[in-house]
PDB file of C-alpha atoms in Angstrom:
ATOM      1  CA  MET A   1       0.000   0.000   0.000  1.00  0.00           C
ATOM      2  CA  LYS A   2       1.185   3.496  -0.817  1.00  0.00           C
ATOM      3  CA  LYS A   3       1.047   5.827   2.197  1.00  0.00           C
ATOM      4  CA  ASP A   4       2.373   9.129   3.490  1.00  0.00           C
ATOM      5  CA  PHE A   5       1.697   9.991   7.113  1.00  0.00           C
ATOM      6  CA  HIS A   6       3.632  13.272   7.385  1.00  0.00           C
ATOM      7  CA  ILE A   7       1.963  16.130   5.505  1.00  0.00           C
ATOM      8  CA  HIS A   8       1.460  19.756   6.544  1.00  0.00           C
ATOM      9  CA  SER A   9      -1.186  22.154   5.331  1.00  0.00           C
ATOM     10  CA  HIS A  10      -1.841  25.883   5.632  1.00  0.00           C
ATOM     11  CA  ILE A  11      -2.961  25.238   9.204  1.00  0.00           C
ATOM     12  CA  SER A  12       0.725  24.819  10.068  1.00  0.00           C
ATOM     13  CA  LYS A  13       2.285  28.255  10.247  1.00  0.00           C
ATOM     14  CA  ASP A  14       5.260  27.116   8.151  1.00  0.00           C
ATOM     15  CA  SER A  15       3.066  25.997   5.247  1.00  0.00           C
ATOM     16  CA  ARG A  16       0.627  27.609   2.830  1.00  0.00           C
ATOM     17  CA  GLN A  17      -0.427  24.363   1.221  1.00  0.00           C
ATOM     18  CA  ASN A  18      -4.075  23.821   0.342  1.00  0.00           C
ATOM     19  CA  PRO A  19      -4.770  20.256   1.533  1.00  0.00           C
ATOM     20  CA  GLU A  20      -7.138  19.510  -1.327  1.00  0.00           C
ATOM     21  CA  GLU A  21      -4.284  19.972  -3.808  1.00  0.00           C
ATOM     22  CA  ILE A  22      -2.335  17.297  -1.921  1.00  0.00           C
ATOM     23  CA  ILE A  23      -5.371  15.016  -1.839  1.00  0.00           C
ATOM     24  CA  LEU A  24      -5.946  15.305  -5.579  1.00  0.00           C
ATOM     25  CA  LYS A  25      -2.268  14.640  -6.301  1.00  0.00           C
ATOM     26  CA  ALA A  26      -2.309  11.637  -3.959  1.00  0.00           C
ATOM     27  CA  ILE A  27      -5.338  10.217  -5.762  1.00  0.00           C
ATOM     28  CA  GLU A  28      -3.659  10.750  -9.129  1.00  0.00           C
ATOM     29  CA  LEU A  29      -0.535   8.929  -7.863  1.00  0.00           C
ATOM     30  CA  ASN A  30      -2.563   6.021  -6.466  1.00  0.00           C
ATOM     31  CA  TYR A  31      -1.942   6.579  -2.769  1.00  0.00           C
ATOM     32  CA  ASP A  32      -4.078   4.409  -0.517  1.00  0.00           C
ATOM     33  CA  GLU A  33      -3.734   6.547   2.635  1.00  0.00           C
ATOM     34  CA  ILE A  34      -2.401   9.938   3.634  1.00  0.00           C
ATOM     35  CA  ALA A  35      -2.356  11.802   6.940  1.00  0.00           C
ATOM     36  CA  PHE A  36      -2.337  15.534   7.534  1.00  0.00           C
ATOM     37  CA  THR A  37      -0.137  16.223  10.547  1.00  0.00           C
ATOM     38  CA  ASP A  38      -0.056  19.909  11.341  1.00  0.00           C
ATOM     39  CA  HIS A  39       2.216  21.247  14.053  1.00  0.00           C
ATOM     40  CA  LEU A  40       1.113  21.355  17.689  1.00  0.00           C
ATOM     41  CA  GLU A  41       3.786  23.262  19.614  1.00  0.00           C
ATOM     42  CA  PHE A  42       3.210  24.488  23.151  1.00  0.00           C
ATOM     43  CA  LEU A  43       6.840  25.406  23.849  1.00  0.00           C
ATOM     44  CA  PHE A  44       7.181  27.284  20.557  1.00  0.00           C
ATOM     45  CA  PRO A  45       3.710  28.618  19.682  1.00  0.00           C
ATOM     46  CA  LYS A  46       5.019  30.613  16.724  1.00  0.00           C
ATOM     47  CA  TRP A  47       5.084  27.284  14.844  1.00  0.00           C
ATOM     48  CA  SER A  48       1.798  25.947  16.165  1.00  0.00           C
ATOM     49  CA  PHE A  49      -1.812  26.134  15.050  1.00  0.00           C
ATOM     50  CA  HIS A  50      -3.258  25.781  18.543  1.00  0.00           C
ATOM     51  CA  GLN A  51      -3.829  29.488  19.148  1.00  0.00           C
ATOM     52  CA  ASP A  52      -6.195  29.672  16.185  1.00  0.00           C
ATOM     53  CA  TYR A  53      -7.754  26.198  16.134  1.00  0.00           C
ATOM     54  CA  SER A  54      -9.444  24.317  18.915  1.00  0.00           C
ATOM     55  CA  PHE A  55      -8.887  20.577  18.707  1.00  0.00           C
ATOM     56  CA  ALA A  56     -12.528  20.072  17.712  1.00  0.00           C
ATOM     57  CA  LYS A  57     -12.269  22.686  14.955  1.00  0.00           C
ATOM     58  CA  TYR A  58      -9.089  21.084  13.660  1.00  0.00           C
ATOM     59  CA  MET A  59     -10.597  17.602  13.590  1.00  0.00           C
ATOM     60  CA  ASN A  60     -13.811  18.858  11.985  1.00  0.00           C
ATOM     61  CA  TYR A  61     -11.817  20.558   9.233  1.00  0.00           C
ATOM     62  CA  TYR A  62     -10.234  17.272   8.165  1.00  0.00           C
ATOM     63  CA  THR A  63     -13.392  15.245   8.815  1.00  0.00           C
ATOM     64  CA  GLU A  64     -15.064  17.215   6.032  1.00  0.00           C
ATOM     65  CA  LEU A  65     -12.217  16.289   3.680  1.00  0.00           C
ATOM     66  CA  GLN A  66     -12.351  12.654   4.803  1.00  0.00           C
ATOM     67  CA  GLU A  67     -16.011  12.503   3.890  1.00  0.00           C
ATOM     68  CA  LYS A  68     -15.643  14.403   0.629  1.00  0.00           C
ATOM     69  CA  TYR A  69     -13.008  11.998  -0.737  1.00  0.00           C
ATOM     70  CA  ALA A  70     -14.008   8.818   1.102  1.00  0.00           C
ATOM     71  CA  ASP A  71     -14.625   6.875  -2.107  1.00  0.00           C
ATOM     72  CA  LYS A  72     -11.186   7.739  -3.520  1.00  0.00           C
ATOM     73  CA  ILE A  73      -8.630   7.750  -0.682  1.00  0.00           C
ATOM     74  CA  LYS A  74      -8.368   7.229   3.074  1.00  0.00           C
ATOM     75  CA  ILE A  75      -7.445  10.436   4.898  1.00  0.00           C
ATOM     76  CA  LEU A  76      -6.245  10.389   8.503  1.00  0.00           C
ATOM     77  CA  ARG A  77      -6.562  13.347  10.846  1.00  0.00           C
ATOM     78  CA  GLY A  78      -3.139  13.547  12.427  1.00  0.00           C
ATOM     79  CA  ILE A  79      -0.971  15.884  14.444  1.00  0.00           C
ATOM     80  CA  GLU A  80       2.785  16.335  14.793  1.00  0.00           C
ATOM     81  CA  ILE A  81       3.586  17.219  18.399  1.00  0.00           C
ATOM     82  CA  GLY A  82       6.909  18.899  19.004  1.00  0.00           C
ATOM     83  CA  GLU A  83       8.743  18.403  22.308  1.00  0.00           C
ATOM     84  CA  TYR A  84       5.755  16.386  23.563  1.00  0.00           C
ATOM     85  CA  GLN A  85       7.658  15.115  26.605  1.00  0.00           C
ATOM     86  CA  GLU A  86       7.996  18.673  27.895  1.00  0.00           C
ATOM     87  CA  THR A  87       4.327  19.598  27.492  1.00  0.00           C
ATOM     88  CA  LYS A  88       2.488  16.330  28.105  1.00  0.00           C
ATOM     89  CA  SER A  89      -0.129  17.750  30.465  1.00  0.00           C
ATOM     90  CA  GLN A  90      -0.888  20.641  28.106  1.00  0.00           C
ATOM     91  CA  VAL A  91      -1.323  18.240  25.194  1.00  0.00           C
ATOM     92  CA  GLU A  92      -3.649  16.018  27.204  1.00  0.00           C
ATOM     93  CA  ASP A  93      -5.718  19.005  28.287  1.00  0.00           C
ATOM     94  CA  TYR A  94      -5.895  20.163  24.676  1.00  0.00           C
ATOM     95  CA  PHE A  95      -7.148  16.768  23.477  1.00  0.00           C
ATOM     96  CA  ALA A  96      -9.678  16.691  26.322  1.00  0.00           C
ATOM     97  CA  GLY A  97     -10.045  12.923  26.358  1.00  0.00           C
ATOM     98  CA  SER A  98     -10.099  12.529  22.590  1.00  0.00           C
ATOM     99  CA  ARG A  99      -7.229  11.774  20.212  1.00  0.00           C
ATOM    100  CA  PRO A 100      -6.266  12.298  16.552  1.00  0.00           C
ATOM    101  CA  ASP A 101      -6.341   9.338  14.196  1.00  0.00           C
ATOM    102  CA  ILE A 102      -2.540   9.294  14.238  1.00  0.00           C
ATOM    103  CA  VAL A 103       0.067  11.068  16.362  1.00  0.00           C
ATOM    104  CA  LEU A 104       3.563  11.899  15.182  1.00  0.00           C
ATOM    105  CA  ALA A 105       5.949  13.165  17.830  1.00  0.00           C
ATOM    106  CA  SER A 106       9.305  14.766  17.234  1.00  0.00           C
ATOM    107  CA  ILE A 107      12.175  16.784  18.638  1.00  0.00           C
ATOM    108  CA  HIS A 108      13.030  19.999  16.811  1.00  0.00           C
ATOM    109  CA  THR A 109      15.083  21.794  19.426  1.00  0.00           C
ATOM    110  CA  ILE A 110      17.968  21.106  21.760  1.00  0.00           C
ATOM    111  CA  LEU A 111      16.491  22.912  24.694  1.00  0.00           C
ATOM    112  CA  PRO A 112      16.298  25.632  25.636  1.00  0.00           C
ATOM    113  CA  ASP A 113      16.545  27.292  22.236  1.00  0.00           C
ATOM    114  CA  LYS A 114      18.767  25.594  19.647  1.00  0.00           C
ATOM    115  CA  ASP A 115      16.470  24.756  16.740  1.00  0.00           C
ATOM    116  CA  VAL A 116      18.040  21.956  14.706  1.00  0.00           C
ATOM    117  CA  SER A 117      15.121  21.572  12.312  1.00  0.00           C
ATOM    118  CA  LEU A 118      16.224  24.676  10.393  1.00  0.00           C
ATOM    119  CA  PRO A 119      19.550  25.227   8.593  1.00  0.00           C
ATOM    120  CA  PHE A 120      22.465  26.003  10.906  1.00  0.00           C
ATOM    121  CA  THR A 121      26.153  26.717  10.361  1.00  0.00           C
ATOM    122  CA  ASN A 122      28.305  24.866  12.895  1.00  0.00           C
ATOM    123  CA  PRO A 123      28.097  21.098  13.552  1.00  0.00           C
ATOM    124  CA  LEU A 124      26.651  20.047  16.884  1.00  0.00           C
ATOM    125  CA  SER A 125      28.986  18.986  19.669  1.00  0.00           C
ATOM    126  CA  GLN A 126      28.895  15.383  20.846  1.00  0.00           C
ATOM    127  CA  GLN A 127      27.236  16.583  24.058  1.00  0.00           C
ATOM    128  CA  GLU A 128      24.491  18.277  22.047  1.00  0.00           C
ATOM    129  CA  ILE A 129      23.986  15.195  19.896  1.00  0.00           C
ATOM    130  CA  ILE A 130      23.648  12.966  22.957  1.00  0.00           C
ATOM    131  CA  LYS A 131      21.244  15.474  24.514  1.00  0.00           C
ATOM    132  CA  TYR A 132      19.118  15.417  21.364  1.00  0.00           C
ATOM    133  CA  TYR A 133      18.801  11.631  21.366  1.00  0.00           C
ATOM    134  CA  LYS A 134      18.125  11.507  25.106  1.00  0.00           C
ATOM    135  CA  ALA A 135      15.217  13.896  24.531  1.00  0.00           C
ATOM    136  CA  ASN A 136      13.852  11.409  21.983  1.00  0.00           C
ATOM    137  CA  LEU A 137      14.243   8.653  24.562  1.00  0.00           C
ATOM    138  CA  GLN A 138      12.243  10.659  27.098  1.00  0.00           C
ATOM    139  CA  LEU A 139       9.655  11.276  24.406  1.00  0.00           C
ATOM    140  CA  VAL A 140       9.013   7.618  23.593  1.00  0.00           C
ATOM    141  CA  GLU A 141       9.181   6.585  27.248  1.00  0.00           C
ATOM    142  CA  ASN A 142       6.631   9.086  28.507  1.00  0.00           C
ATOM    143  CA  CYS A 143       4.234   9.958  25.684  1.00  0.00           C
ATOM    144  CA  ASP A 144       1.397   8.426  23.683  1.00  0.00           C
ATOM    145  CA  LEU A 145       2.476   8.416  20.043  1.00  0.00           C
ATOM    146  CA  ASP A 146       2.145   6.261  16.956  1.00  0.00           C
ATOM    147  CA  ILE A 147       5.219   7.395  15.013  1.00  0.00           C
ATOM    148  CA  LEU A 148       8.579   8.820  16.070  1.00  0.00           C
ATOM    149  CA  ALA A 149       9.286  11.406  13.386  1.00  0.00           C
ATOM    150  CA  HIS A 150      12.574  12.413  11.742  1.00  0.00           C
ATOM    151  CA  LEU A 151      14.967  10.922  14.291  1.00  0.00           C
ATOM    152  CA  GLY A 152      18.251  12.723  13.620  1.00  0.00           C
ATOM    153  CA  ILE A 153      16.740  15.778  11.954  1.00  0.00           C
ATOM    154  CA  PHE A 154      19.946  17.771  12.518  1.00  0.00           C
ATOM    155  CA  THR A 155      21.679  15.557   9.911  1.00  0.00           C
ATOM    156  CA  ARG A 156      19.596  17.156   7.145  1.00  0.00           C
ATOM    157  CA  TYR A 157      22.040  20.023   6.890  1.00  0.00           C
ATOM    158  CA  LEU A 158      25.506  19.006   8.084  1.00  0.00           C
ATOM    159  CA  LYS A 159      27.418  15.747   8.434  1.00  0.00           C
ATOM    160  CA  HIS A 160      27.836  14.488  11.997  1.00  0.00           C
ATOM    161  CA  ASP A 161      29.385  11.484  13.666  1.00  0.00           C
ATOM    162  CA  ILE A 162      26.465   9.922  15.544  1.00  0.00           C
ATOM    163  CA  LYS A 163      28.197   6.673  16.520  1.00  0.00           C
ATOM    164  CA  PRO A 164      28.599   7.786  20.178  1.00  0.00           C
ATOM    165  CA  ALA A 165      24.809   8.241  20.297  1.00  0.00           C
ATOM    166  CA  LEU A 166      23.960   4.749  19.015  1.00  0.00           C
ATOM    167  CA  PRO A 167      23.639   3.271  22.539  1.00  0.00           C
ATOM    168  CA  VAL A 168      20.930   5.865  23.237  1.00  0.00           C
ATOM    169  CA  CYS A 169      19.294   4.971  19.909  1.00  0.00           C
ATOM    170  CA  LYS A 170      19.285   1.350  21.004  1.00  0.00           C
ATOM    171  CA  ASP A 171      17.422   2.338  24.182  1.00  0.00           C
ATOM    172  CA  ILE A 172      14.958   4.360  22.086  1.00  0.00           C
ATOM    173  CA  PHE A 173      14.246   1.374  19.852  1.00  0.00           C
ATOM    174  CA  GLN A 174      13.744  -1.000  22.755  1.00  0.00           C
ATOM    175  CA  VAL A 175      11.026   1.278  24.130  1.00  0.00           C
ATOM    176  CA  MET A 176       9.470   1.667  20.694  1.00  0.00           C
ATOM    177  CA  LEU A 177       9.284  -2.088  20.248  1.00  0.00           C
ATOM    178  CA  GLU A 178       7.626  -2.482  23.645  1.00  0.00           C
ATOM    179  CA  LYS A 179       5.064   0.234  22.848  1.00  0.00           C
ATOM    180  CA  ASN A 180       4.541  -0.652  19.162  1.00  0.00           C
ATOM    181  CA  ILE A 181       5.710   2.782  17.965  1.00  0.00           C
ATOM    182  CA  ALA A 182       6.693   3.056  14.302  1.00  0.00           C
ATOM    183  CA  LEU A 183       9.946   4.658  13.163  1.00  0.00           C
ATOM    184  CA  GLU A 184       9.502   7.272  10.484  1.00  0.00           C
ATOM    185  CA  ILE A 185      11.758   7.276   7.455  1.00  0.00           C
ATOM    186  CA  ASN A 186      11.541  10.940   6.576  1.00  0.00           C
ATOM    187  CA  TYR A 187      12.733  11.655   3.064  1.00  0.00           C
ATOM    188  CA  SER A 188      12.857  15.442   3.400  1.00  0.00           C
ATOM    189  CA  GLY A 189      16.624  14.975   3.794  1.00  0.00           C
ATOM    190  CA  LEU A 190      16.853  13.862   0.182  1.00  0.00           C
ATOM    191  CA  ARG A 191      15.815  17.396  -0.767  1.00  0.00           C
ATOM    192  CA  LYS A 192      18.689  18.902   1.239  1.00  0.00           C
ATOM    193  CA  ALA A 193      22.429  19.170   0.630  1.00  0.00           C
ATOM    194  CA  ASN A 194      23.306  15.890   2.351  1.00  0.00           C
ATOM    195  CA  LYS A 195      20.936  13.916   0.085  1.00  0.00           C
ATOM    196  CA  GLN A 196      20.099  11.329   2.761  1.00  0.00           C
ATOM    197  CA  PHE A 197      16.807  10.408   4.307  1.00  0.00           C
ATOM    198  CA  ILE A 198      16.359  10.438   8.087  1.00  0.00           C
ATOM    199  CA  PRO A 199      17.397   8.416  10.009  1.00  0.00           C
ATOM    200  CA  HIS A 200      20.549   7.323   8.185  1.00  0.00           C
ATOM    201  CA  LEU A 201      21.255   3.742   7.195  1.00  0.00           C
ATOM    202  CA  GLU A 202      23.488   3.032  10.196  1.00  0.00           C
ATOM    203  CA  VAL A 203      20.581   3.901  12.488  1.00  0.00           C
ATOM    204  CA  LEU A 204      18.206   1.757  10.432  1.00  0.00           C
ATOM    205  CA  ASP A 205      20.707  -1.106  10.718  1.00  0.00           C
ATOM    206  CA  LEU A 206      20.518  -0.796  14.493  1.00  0.00           C
ATOM    207  CA  TYR A 207      16.716  -0.614  14.427  1.00  0.00           C
ATOM    208  CA  ALA A 208      16.510  -3.765  12.319  1.00  0.00           C
ATOM    209  CA  SER A 209      19.052  -5.580  14.508  1.00  0.00           C
ATOM    210  CA  GLN A 210      16.845  -4.886  17.546  1.00  0.00           C
ATOM    211  CA  GLY A 211      13.882  -6.462  15.771  1.00  0.00           C
ATOM    212  CA  GLY A 212      12.378  -3.232  14.505  1.00  0.00           C
ATOM    213  CA  ARG A 213      10.095  -3.719  11.524  1.00  0.00           C
ATOM    214  CA  LEU A 214       7.370  -1.089  11.811  1.00  0.00           C
ATOM    215  CA  ILE A 215       8.018   2.058   9.776  1.00  0.00           C
ATOM    216  CA  SER A 216       6.242   5.018   8.247  1.00  0.00           C
ATOM    217  CA  ILE A 217       7.407   6.713   5.049  1.00  0.00           C
ATOM    218  CA  GLY A 218       6.974  10.480   5.361  1.00  0.00           C
ATOM    219  CA  SER A 219       7.538  13.260   2.845  1.00  0.00           C
ATOM    220  CA  ASP A 220       7.290  15.980   5.524  1.00  0.00           C
ATOM    221  CA  SER A 221       5.537  18.003   2.829  1.00  0.00           C
ATOM    222  CA  HIS A 222       5.037  21.705   3.374  1.00  0.00           C
ATOM    223  CA  GLN A 223       4.285  22.447  -0.290  1.00  0.00           C
ATOM    224  CA  LEU A 224       2.903  20.486  -3.209  1.00  0.00           C
ATOM    225  CA  SER A 225       6.287  19.909  -4.858  1.00  0.00           C
ATOM    226  CA  ASP A 226       7.535  18.079  -1.731  1.00  0.00           C
ATOM    227  CA  PHE A 227       4.830  15.451  -1.906  1.00  0.00           C
ATOM    228  CA  ASN A 228       5.955  12.151  -3.465  1.00  0.00           C
ATOM    229  CA  ASP A 229       9.180  13.734  -4.802  1.00  0.00           C
ATOM    230  CA  ASN A 230      11.396  10.991  -3.335  1.00  0.00           C
ATOM    231  CA  TYR A 231       8.934   8.274  -2.364  1.00  0.00           C
ATOM    232  CA  ASP A 232      10.158   5.760  -4.949  1.00  0.00           C
ATOM    233  CA  GLU A 233      13.807   6.641  -4.324  1.00  0.00           C
ATOM    234  CA  THR A 234      13.338   5.998  -0.605  1.00  0.00           C
ATOM    235  CA  TRP A 235      12.004   2.514  -1.251  1.00  0.00           C
ATOM    236  CA  ARG A 236      14.770   1.866  -3.783  1.00  0.00           C
ATOM    237  CA  ILE A 237      17.429   2.706  -1.188  1.00  0.00           C
ATOM    238  CA  LEU A 238      15.703   0.641   1.490  1.00  0.00           C
ATOM    239  CA  ASN A 239      15.408  -2.414  -0.726  1.00  0.00           C
ATOM    240  CA  ALA A 240      18.971  -2.060  -2.009  1.00  0.00           C
ATOM    241  CA  ASN A 241      20.233  -2.115   1.569  1.00  0.00           C
ATOM    242  CA  GLY A 242      18.257  -5.126   2.732  1.00  0.00           C
ATOM    243  CA  PHE A 243      15.402  -3.305   4.409  1.00  0.00           C
ATOM    244  CA  GLY A 244      12.619  -4.979   2.478  1.00  0.00           C
ATOM    245  CA  ILE A 245      11.782  -6.546   5.873  1.00  0.00           C
ATOM    246  CA  PHE A 246      10.203  -3.291   7.033  1.00  0.00           C
ATOM    247  CA  GLU A 247       6.421  -2.999   7.221  1.00  0.00           C
ATOM    248  CA  GLN A 248       4.480   0.251   6.917  1.00  0.00           C
ATOM    249  CA  ILE A 249       2.221   1.140   9.823  1.00  0.00           C
TER     250      ILE A 249
END
């Protein structure tokens, strides 16, 4: 089945994308399922939709699209929660006992204020890299999520040696296996200078060696041209490196 569970629309403040354009393109390209996953950010509200949209309003918006295109494609109402482990009680209050169809969770910032999801100039220190992965460990240990998104997002822009962080990655994957959390393979990195999806192959090797099989392929689309641009290339690389064992969530 052809799926993409990481798509942003104009509801995310860093996107102006009309979701219906994505839906029509997905139908044309024979996608079976897609998920819109706009940003929910309580630590960094400048990136979040929550000031303008109640959870009910957000869900209703995508429910209308679900119903409109129900005979052509399955649409999931998702959310990407940034730094979820730091704002768990706020997220739970916001959901008010309900839940999106699918929850992506991710780390964008080495707290307090070093955003590694945007281009930066100097490589991270080993201490910063370890801190980043430990935040992901706290995230999967303490939060209710379906997919861990773009693990290693800082590698989109600059090359880093992440080998010292692999023991923390191993701990992350053990928790994910216990909680049935999928690992996202985010191919936005193929659009950047490093030309690698996220996480890198050495991390996927570790995931597979721990018994990890559950994945999600995500374009991390913020505009129409991002959608599907490297979907086939991602699967080609996975299959060429022995990762045909992976199963999409």
